[in-house]
Coordinates of C-alpha atoms in Angstrom, one line a residue:
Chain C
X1 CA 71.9 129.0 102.1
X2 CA 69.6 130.6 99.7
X3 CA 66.8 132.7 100.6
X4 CA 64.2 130.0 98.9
X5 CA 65.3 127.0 100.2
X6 CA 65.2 128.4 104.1
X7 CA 61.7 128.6 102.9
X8 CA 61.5 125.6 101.7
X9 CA 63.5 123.9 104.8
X10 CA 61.3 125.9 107.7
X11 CA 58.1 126.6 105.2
X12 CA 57.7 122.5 105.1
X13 CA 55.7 121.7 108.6
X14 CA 53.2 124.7 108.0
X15 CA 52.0 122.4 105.5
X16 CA 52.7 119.2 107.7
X17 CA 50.9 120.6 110.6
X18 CA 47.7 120.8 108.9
X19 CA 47.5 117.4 107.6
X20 CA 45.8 115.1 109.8
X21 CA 48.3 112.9 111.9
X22 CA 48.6 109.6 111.2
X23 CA 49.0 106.8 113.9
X24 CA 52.2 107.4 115.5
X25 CA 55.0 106.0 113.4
X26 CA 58.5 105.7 114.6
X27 CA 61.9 106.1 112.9
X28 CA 65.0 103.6 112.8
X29 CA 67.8 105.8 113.6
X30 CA 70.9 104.5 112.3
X31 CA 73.8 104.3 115.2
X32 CA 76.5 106.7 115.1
X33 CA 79.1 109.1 116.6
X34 CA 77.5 111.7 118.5
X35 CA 80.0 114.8 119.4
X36 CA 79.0 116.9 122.7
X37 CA 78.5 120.5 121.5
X38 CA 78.2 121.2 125.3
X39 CA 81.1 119.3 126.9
X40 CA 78.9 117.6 130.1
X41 CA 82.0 115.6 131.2
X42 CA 85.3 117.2 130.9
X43 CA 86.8 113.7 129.7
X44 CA 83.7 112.3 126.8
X45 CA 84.0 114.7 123.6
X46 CA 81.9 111.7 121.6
X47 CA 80.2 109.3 122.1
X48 CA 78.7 106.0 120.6
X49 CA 74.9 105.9 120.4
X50 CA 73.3 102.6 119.2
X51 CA 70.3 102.4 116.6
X52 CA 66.6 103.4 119.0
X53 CA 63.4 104.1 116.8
X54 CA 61.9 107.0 117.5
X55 CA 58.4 108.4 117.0
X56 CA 58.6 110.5 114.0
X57 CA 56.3 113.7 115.4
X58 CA 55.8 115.0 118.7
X59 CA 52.9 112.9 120.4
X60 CA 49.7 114.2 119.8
X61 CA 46.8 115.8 121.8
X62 CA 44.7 112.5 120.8
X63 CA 47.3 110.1 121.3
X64 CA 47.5 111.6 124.4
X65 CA 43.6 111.8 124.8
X66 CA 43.8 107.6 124.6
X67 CA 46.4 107.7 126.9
X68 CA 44.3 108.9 129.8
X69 CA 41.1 107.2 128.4
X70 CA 43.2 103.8 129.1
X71 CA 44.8 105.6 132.3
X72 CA 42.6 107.0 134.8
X73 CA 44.9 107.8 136.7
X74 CA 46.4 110.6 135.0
X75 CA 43.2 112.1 134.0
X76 CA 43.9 115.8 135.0
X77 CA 41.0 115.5 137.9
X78 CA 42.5 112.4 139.0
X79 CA 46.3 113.4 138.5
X80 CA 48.8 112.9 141.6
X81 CA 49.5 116.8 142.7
X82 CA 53.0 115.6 143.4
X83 CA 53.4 115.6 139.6
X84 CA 52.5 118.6 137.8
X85 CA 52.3 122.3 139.1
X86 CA 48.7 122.7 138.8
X87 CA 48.4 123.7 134.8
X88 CA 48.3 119.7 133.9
X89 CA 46.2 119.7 130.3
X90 CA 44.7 123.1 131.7
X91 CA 43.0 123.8 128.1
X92 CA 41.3 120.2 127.8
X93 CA 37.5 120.9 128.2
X94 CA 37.1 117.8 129.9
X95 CA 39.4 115.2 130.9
X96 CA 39.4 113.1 127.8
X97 CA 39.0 115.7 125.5
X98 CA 41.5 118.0 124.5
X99 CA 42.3 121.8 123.3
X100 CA 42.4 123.1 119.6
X101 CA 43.3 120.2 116.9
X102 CA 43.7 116.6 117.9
X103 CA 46.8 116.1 115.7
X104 CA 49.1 119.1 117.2
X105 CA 51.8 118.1 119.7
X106 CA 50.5 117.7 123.4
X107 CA 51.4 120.4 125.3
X108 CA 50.9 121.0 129.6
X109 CA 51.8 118.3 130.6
X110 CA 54.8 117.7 132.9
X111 CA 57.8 115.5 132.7
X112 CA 56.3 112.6 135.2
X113 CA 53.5 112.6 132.9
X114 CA 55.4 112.3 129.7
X115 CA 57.8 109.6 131.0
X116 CA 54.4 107.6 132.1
X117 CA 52.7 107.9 128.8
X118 CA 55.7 106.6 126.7
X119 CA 56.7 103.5 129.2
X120 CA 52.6 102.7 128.8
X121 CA 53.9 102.9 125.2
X122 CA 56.7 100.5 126.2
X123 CA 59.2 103.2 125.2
X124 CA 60.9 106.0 127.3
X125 CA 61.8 109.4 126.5
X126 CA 64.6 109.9 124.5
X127 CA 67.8 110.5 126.7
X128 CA 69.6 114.4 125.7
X129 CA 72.6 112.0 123.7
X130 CA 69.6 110.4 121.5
X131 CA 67.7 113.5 121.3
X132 CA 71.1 115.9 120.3
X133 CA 72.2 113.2 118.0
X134 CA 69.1 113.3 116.5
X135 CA 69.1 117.3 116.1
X136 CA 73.0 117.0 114.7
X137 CA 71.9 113.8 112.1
X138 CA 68.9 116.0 110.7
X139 CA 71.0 119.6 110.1
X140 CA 73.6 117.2 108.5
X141 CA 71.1 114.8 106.0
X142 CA 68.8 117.9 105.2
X143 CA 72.1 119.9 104.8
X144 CA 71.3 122.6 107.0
X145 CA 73.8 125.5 107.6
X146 CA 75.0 126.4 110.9
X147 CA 74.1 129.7 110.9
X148 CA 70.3 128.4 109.3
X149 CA 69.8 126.5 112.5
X150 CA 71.4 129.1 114.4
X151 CA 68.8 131.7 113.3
X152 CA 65.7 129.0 114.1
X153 CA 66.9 128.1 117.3
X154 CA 67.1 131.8 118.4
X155 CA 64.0 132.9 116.3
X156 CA 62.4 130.9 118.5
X157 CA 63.2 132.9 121.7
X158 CA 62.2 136.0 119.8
X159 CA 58.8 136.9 118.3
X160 CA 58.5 134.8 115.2
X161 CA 58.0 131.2 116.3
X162 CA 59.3 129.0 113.3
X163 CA 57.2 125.9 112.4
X164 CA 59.6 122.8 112.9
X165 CA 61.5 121.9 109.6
X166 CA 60.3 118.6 107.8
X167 CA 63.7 116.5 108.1
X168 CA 63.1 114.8 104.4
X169 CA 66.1 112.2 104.7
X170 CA 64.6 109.9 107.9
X171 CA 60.8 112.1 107.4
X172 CA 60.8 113.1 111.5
X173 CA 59.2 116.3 112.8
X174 CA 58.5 118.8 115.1
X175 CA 62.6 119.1 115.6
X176 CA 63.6 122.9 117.0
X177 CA 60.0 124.0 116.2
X178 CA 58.0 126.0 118.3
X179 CA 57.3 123.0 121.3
X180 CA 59.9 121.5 123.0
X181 CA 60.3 118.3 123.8
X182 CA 60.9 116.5 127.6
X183 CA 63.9 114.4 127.6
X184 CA 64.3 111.7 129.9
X185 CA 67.5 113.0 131.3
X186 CA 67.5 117.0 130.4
X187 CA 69.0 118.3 133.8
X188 CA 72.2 119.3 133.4
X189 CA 74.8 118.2 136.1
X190 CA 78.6 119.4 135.2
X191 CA 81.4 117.8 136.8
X192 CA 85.2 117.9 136.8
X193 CA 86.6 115.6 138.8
X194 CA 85.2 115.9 142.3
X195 CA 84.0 119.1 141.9
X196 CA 80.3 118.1 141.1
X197 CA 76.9 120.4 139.9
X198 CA 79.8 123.8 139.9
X199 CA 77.7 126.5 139.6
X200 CA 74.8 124.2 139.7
X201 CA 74.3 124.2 136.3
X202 CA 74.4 128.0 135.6
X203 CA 74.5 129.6 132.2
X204 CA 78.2 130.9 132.8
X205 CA 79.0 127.2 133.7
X206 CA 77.7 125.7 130.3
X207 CA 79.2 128.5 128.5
X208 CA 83.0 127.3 129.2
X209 CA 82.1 124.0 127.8
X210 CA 80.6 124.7 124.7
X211 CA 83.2 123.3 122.1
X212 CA 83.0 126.1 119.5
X213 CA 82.4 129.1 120.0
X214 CA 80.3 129.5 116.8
X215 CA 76.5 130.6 116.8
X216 CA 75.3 127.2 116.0
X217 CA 77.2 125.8 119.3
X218 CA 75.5 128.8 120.9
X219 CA 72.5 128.1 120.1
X220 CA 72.7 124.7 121.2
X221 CA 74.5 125.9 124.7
X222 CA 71.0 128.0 124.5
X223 CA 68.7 125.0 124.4
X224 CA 70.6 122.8 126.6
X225 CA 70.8 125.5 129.0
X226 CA 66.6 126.9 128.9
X227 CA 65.6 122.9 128.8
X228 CA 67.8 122.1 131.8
X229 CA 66.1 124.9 133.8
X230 CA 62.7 123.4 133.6
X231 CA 61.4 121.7 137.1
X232 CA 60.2 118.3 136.6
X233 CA 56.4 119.6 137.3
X234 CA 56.7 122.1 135.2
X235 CA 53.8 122.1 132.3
X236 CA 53.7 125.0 129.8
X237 CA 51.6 125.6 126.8
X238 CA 55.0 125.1 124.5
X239 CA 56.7 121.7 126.2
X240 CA 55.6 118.5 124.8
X241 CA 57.1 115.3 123.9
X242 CA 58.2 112.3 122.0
X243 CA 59.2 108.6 122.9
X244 CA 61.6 106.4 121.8
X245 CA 62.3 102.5 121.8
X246 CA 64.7 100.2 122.0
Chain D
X1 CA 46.8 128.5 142.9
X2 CA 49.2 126.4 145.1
X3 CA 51.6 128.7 146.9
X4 CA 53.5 125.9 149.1
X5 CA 54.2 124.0 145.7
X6 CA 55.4 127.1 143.5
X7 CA 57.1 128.0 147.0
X8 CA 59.3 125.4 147.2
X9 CA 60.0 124.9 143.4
X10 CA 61.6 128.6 143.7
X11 CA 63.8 127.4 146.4
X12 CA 64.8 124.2 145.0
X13 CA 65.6 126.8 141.9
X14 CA 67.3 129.2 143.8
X15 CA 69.0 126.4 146.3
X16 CA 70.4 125.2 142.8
X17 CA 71.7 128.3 141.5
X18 CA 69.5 128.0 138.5
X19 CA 69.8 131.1 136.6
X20 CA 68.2 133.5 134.2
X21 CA 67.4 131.7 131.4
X22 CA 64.6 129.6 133.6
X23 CA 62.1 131.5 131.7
X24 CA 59.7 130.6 134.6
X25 CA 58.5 133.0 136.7
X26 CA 57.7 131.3 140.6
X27 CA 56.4 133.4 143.1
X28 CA 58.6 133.3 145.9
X29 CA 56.9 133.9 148.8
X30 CA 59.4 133.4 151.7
X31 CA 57.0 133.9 154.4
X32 CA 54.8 130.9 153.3
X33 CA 58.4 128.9 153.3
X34 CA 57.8 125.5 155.6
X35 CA 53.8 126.0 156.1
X36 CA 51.8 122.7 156.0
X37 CA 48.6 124.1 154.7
X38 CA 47.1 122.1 151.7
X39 CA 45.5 124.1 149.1
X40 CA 43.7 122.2 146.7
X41 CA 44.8 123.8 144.0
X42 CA 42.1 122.1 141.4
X43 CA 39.8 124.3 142.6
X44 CA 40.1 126.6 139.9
X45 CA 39.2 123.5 137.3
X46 CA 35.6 123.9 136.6
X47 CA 34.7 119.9 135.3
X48 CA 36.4 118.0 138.2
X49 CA 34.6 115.3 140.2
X50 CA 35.9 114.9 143.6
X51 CA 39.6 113.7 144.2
X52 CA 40.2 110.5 145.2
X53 CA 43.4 109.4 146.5
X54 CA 45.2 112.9 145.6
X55 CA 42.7 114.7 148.1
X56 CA 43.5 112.5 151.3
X57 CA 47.5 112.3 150.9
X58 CA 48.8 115.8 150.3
X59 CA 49.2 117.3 146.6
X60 CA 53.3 117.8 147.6
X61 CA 53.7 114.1 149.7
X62 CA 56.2 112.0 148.8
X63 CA 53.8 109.6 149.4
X64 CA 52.2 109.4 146.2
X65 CA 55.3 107.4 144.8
X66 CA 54.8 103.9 145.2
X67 CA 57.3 102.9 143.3
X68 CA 58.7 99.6 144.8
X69 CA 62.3 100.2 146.8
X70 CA 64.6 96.6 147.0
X71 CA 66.1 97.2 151.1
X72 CA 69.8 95.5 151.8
X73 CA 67.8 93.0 153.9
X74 CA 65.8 91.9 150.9
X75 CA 62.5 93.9 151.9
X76 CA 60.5 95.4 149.6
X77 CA 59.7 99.3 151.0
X78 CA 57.4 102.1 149.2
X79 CA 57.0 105.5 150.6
X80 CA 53.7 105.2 150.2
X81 CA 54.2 102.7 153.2
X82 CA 55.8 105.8 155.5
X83 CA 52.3 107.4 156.1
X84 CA 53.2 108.4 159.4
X85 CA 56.4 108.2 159.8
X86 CA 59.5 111.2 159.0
X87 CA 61.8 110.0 156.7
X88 CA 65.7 111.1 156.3
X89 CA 66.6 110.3 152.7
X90 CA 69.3 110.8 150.2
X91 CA 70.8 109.1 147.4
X92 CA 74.3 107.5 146.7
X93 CA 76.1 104.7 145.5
X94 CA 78.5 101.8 146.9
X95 CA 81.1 102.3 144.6
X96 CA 81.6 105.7 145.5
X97 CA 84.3 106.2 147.8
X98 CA 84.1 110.4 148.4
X99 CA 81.1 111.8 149.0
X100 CA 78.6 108.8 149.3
X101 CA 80.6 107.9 153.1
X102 CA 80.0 111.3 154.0
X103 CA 76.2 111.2 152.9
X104 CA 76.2 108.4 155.1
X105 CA 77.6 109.8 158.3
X106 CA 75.4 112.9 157.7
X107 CA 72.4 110.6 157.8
X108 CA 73.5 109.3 160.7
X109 CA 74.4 112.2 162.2
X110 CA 71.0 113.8 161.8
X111 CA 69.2 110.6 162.8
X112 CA 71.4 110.7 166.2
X113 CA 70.5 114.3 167.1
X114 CA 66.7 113.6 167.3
X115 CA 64.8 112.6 170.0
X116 CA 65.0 109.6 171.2
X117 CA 61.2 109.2 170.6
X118 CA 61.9 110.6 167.2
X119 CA 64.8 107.8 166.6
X120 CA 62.3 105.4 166.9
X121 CA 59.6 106.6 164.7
X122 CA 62.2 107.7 162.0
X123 CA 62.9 106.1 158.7
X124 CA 66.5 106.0 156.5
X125 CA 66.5 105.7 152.9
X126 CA 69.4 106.0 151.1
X127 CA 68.7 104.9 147.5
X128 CA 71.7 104.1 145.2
X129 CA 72.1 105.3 141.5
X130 CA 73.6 102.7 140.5
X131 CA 70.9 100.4 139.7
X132 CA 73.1 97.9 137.7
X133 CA 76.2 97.0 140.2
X134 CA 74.1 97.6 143.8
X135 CA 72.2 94.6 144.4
X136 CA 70.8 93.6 147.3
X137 CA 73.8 91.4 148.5
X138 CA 75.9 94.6 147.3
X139 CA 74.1 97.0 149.6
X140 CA 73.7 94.5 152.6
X141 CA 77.6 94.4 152.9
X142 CA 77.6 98.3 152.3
X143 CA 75.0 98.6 155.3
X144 CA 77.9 95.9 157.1
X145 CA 80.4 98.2 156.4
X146 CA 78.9 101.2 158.0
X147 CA 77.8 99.2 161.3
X148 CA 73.8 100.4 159.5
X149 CA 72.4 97.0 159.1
X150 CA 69.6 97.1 161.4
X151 CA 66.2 99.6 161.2
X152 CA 65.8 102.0 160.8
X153 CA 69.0 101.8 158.2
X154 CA 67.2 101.2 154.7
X155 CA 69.9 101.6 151.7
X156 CA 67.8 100.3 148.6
X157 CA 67.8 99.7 145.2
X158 CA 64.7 99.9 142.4
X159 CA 64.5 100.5 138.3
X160 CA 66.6 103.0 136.8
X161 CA 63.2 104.5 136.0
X162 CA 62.2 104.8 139.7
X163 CA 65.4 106.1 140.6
X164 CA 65.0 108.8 138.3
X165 CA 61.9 109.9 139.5
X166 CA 63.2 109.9 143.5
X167 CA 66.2 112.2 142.2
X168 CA 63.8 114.2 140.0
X169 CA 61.5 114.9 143.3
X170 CA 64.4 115.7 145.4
X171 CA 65.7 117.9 142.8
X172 CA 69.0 116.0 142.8
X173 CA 70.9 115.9 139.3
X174 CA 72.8 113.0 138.4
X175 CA 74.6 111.8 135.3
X176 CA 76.7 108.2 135.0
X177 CA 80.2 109.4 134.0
X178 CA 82.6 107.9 131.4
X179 CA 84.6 105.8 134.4
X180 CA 81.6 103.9 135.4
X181 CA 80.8 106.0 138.2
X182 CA 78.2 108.6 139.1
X183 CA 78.1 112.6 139.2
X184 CA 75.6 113.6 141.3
X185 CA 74.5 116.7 143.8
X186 CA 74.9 115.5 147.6
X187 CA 71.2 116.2 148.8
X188 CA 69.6 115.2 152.2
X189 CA 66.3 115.6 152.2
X190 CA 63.8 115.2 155.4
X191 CA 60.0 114.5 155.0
X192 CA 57.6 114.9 157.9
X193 CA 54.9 112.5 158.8
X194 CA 52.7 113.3 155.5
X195 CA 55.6 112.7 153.0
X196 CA 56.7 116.8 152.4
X197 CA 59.7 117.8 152.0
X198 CA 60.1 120.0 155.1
X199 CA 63.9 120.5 154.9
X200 CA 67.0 119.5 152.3
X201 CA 70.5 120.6 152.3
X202 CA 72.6 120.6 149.6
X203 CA 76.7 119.5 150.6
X204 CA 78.8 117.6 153.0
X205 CA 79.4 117.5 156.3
X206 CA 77.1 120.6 157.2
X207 CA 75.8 121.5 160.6
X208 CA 72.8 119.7 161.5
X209 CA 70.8 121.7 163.8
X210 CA 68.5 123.0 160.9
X211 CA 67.5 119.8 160.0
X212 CA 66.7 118.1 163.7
X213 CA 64.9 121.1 164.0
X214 CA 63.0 120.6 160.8
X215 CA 61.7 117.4 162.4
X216 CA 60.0 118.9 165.8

């Protein structure tokens, strides 16, 4: 891929960040074969994943703001301690009013609190198939090379965050940019046969499964294997989130 | 800054073989491992009003979880019920004919070498994944089949959404596999009187000494 149109692919949400959000809009994904870069289950190489909308940008610090307006109860002064390691929303100034611009993706906030503000959306978050089906649907509409997503995906465990590419064929965001997104089932758990959570998980483990080994399929062995290694609790200033619905 | 809490995340982490890539650096502070201090670790928030309910039930209890459990004998039973009372839990399924009998005995096992005051005052929770084939009736001749249908024997069912939060706070991984069944880690966990986690083993059939002890 030319020089100019990486620019043009990872250039796109600079611009898209700074325009003000508008209320969250979700996607219809069409359904589809999904095929496991990271082979979970020694026997499932694809899978069938039905059409799910899905909210086209990561949610934002003031969706999240009316989220704890509406919800007391997660109002970091107010917030269970069973359900956040003690950064919850640590930049807000107050507890309704959040850090730097109101239309960038939420960020400190930990998986419990995520899954509670999509199901008071009357979504959930996206399972890993939905999410990675997603990820392999927008490198194959926006025609993205392997070795262009390759380089963003490992760009961002090096200096140079990339702004997420604007995915122009369904118009979703925030995708492999610089926050990650909670998924409602990102743990990995490997299994063959009986022989269950080998290796618990390890990086060595995953990196027998991958099905190519091709930098792309590295780079998703990468994410699968940095997002699974997250505690539940866990907030950090680059983890956010997204919901989806049935 | 809450020590016990970052404590026990680094051995959950380490207990799981979780490996470099974590990019998240817990203090490990072994000698800390097990104490039942409480910090209040919004202390270093500068705009908080006075806790409510997170100040009297401690920040890592269990008890905070209300989410509504389904028992085999059609009771309804929240943890946030157990104030009090220790409570040996893990998670399995009916279905499952390797592991899950073995999770079982272990249970059992554990609950037999307490005290006999401790027997009494002790709570069993064993909470399937499988939220779509173990109904009530399904669990009540499961708890038949393992001579557990009486208290303190409590094998339950709840949402799929609830069940992923239990495994999530017991830091047990599970995934539904292509046969119908589950893959999941065989965890035992054991909370004292306040909801902690004060003990969990990961495996089958392991001694059980460290985890009556746990309890005393």
């Amino acid at each position: 891929m030319s020089g100019w149109c990486k620019q043009w692919l990872w250039g796109g949400l600079l611009l898209a960040g700074t325009v003000t959000a508008l209320a969250a809009e979700s996607v219809v994904v069409p359904e589809g074969n999904f095929e496991h870069p990271v082979l979970l289950d020694r026997e499932r190489r694809t899978e069938w994943v039905a059409s799910f909308r899905v909210d086209a940008r990561p949610v934002s610090r003031e969706d999240y703001a009316a989220f704890v307006e509406a919800h007391p109860h997660w109002r970091r002064s107010a917030v269970a301690g069973l359900f956040h390691d003690g950064g919850y929303l640590r930049g807000w100034s107050s507890d309704v009013t959040p850090d730097g611009a109101p239309e960038a993706p939420v960020v400190q906030v930990s998986w419990y609190a995520a899954r509670a503000y999509c199901e008071a959306q009357g979504g959930t978050l996206p399972s890993l198939v939905q999410w990675e089906y997603l990820v392999d649907l927008i490198r194959r509409l926006n025609g993205l090379s392997d070795d262009d997503y390759a380089n963003a995906v490992f760009a961002w465990y090096g200096e140079q965050r990339p702004a997420a590419f604007e995915d122009r064929a369904l118009g979703l965001s925030g995708f492999i940019g610089p926050v990650n997104e909670w998924l409602e089932d990102y743990q990995l758990l490997l299994a063959n046969g009986d022989r269950v959570d080998f290796g618990g998980g390890s990086c060595g483990d995953t990196g027998r499964l991958i099905l190519r080994y091709d930098s792309a399929h590295y780079a998703t062995l990468l994410r699968y294997q940095m997002r699974s290694n997250h505690a539940p609790e866990t907030t950090a200033s680059n983890l956010g989130f997204r919901c989806v619905y049935p | 800054m809450n020590m016990n809490r970052f404590t026990r995340v680094s051995h959950w982490l380490a207990a799981l073989g979780l490996s470099a890539l974590a990019g998240l650096a817990f203090a490990s502070d072994h000698a800390n491992h097990g104490g039942h201090d409480h910090h209040d670790h919004h202390g270093h928030h500068n705009h908080h009003t006075p806790l409510g309910m997170a100040s009297v039930i401690p920040e890592g209890s269990l008890h905070q979880f209300n989410a509504p459990w389904q028992t085999h004998r059609g009771e309804t039973l929240r943890l946030s019920d157990l104030v009090g009372q220790p409570v040996i839990v893990t998670m399995m399924y009916a279905s499952c004919t390797t592991a899950c009998p073995v999770l079982v005995e272990d249970v059992r096992r554990i609950h037999q070498g307490l005290s006999a005051e401790q027997r009494d005052s002790v709570t069993l929770l064993l909470v399937s994944f499988d939220t779509e084939n173990d109904t009530v009736e399904v669990l009540n001749e499961y708890a038949h089949n393992f001579r557990a249908t009486e208290a303190p024997w409590h094998f339950a069912t709840g949402s799929a959404a609830d069940v992923r939060t239990l495994a999530a706070l017991l830091g047990i991984r599970y995934r539904k596999n292509p046969s119908g069944g589950y893959d999941h880690s065989n965890v035992i966990a054991l909370l004292n009187a306040d909801g902690e986690v004060i003990h969990r083993r990961e495996g089958l059939n392991q001694p059980i000494t460290e985890a009556v002890n746990s309890l005393r």
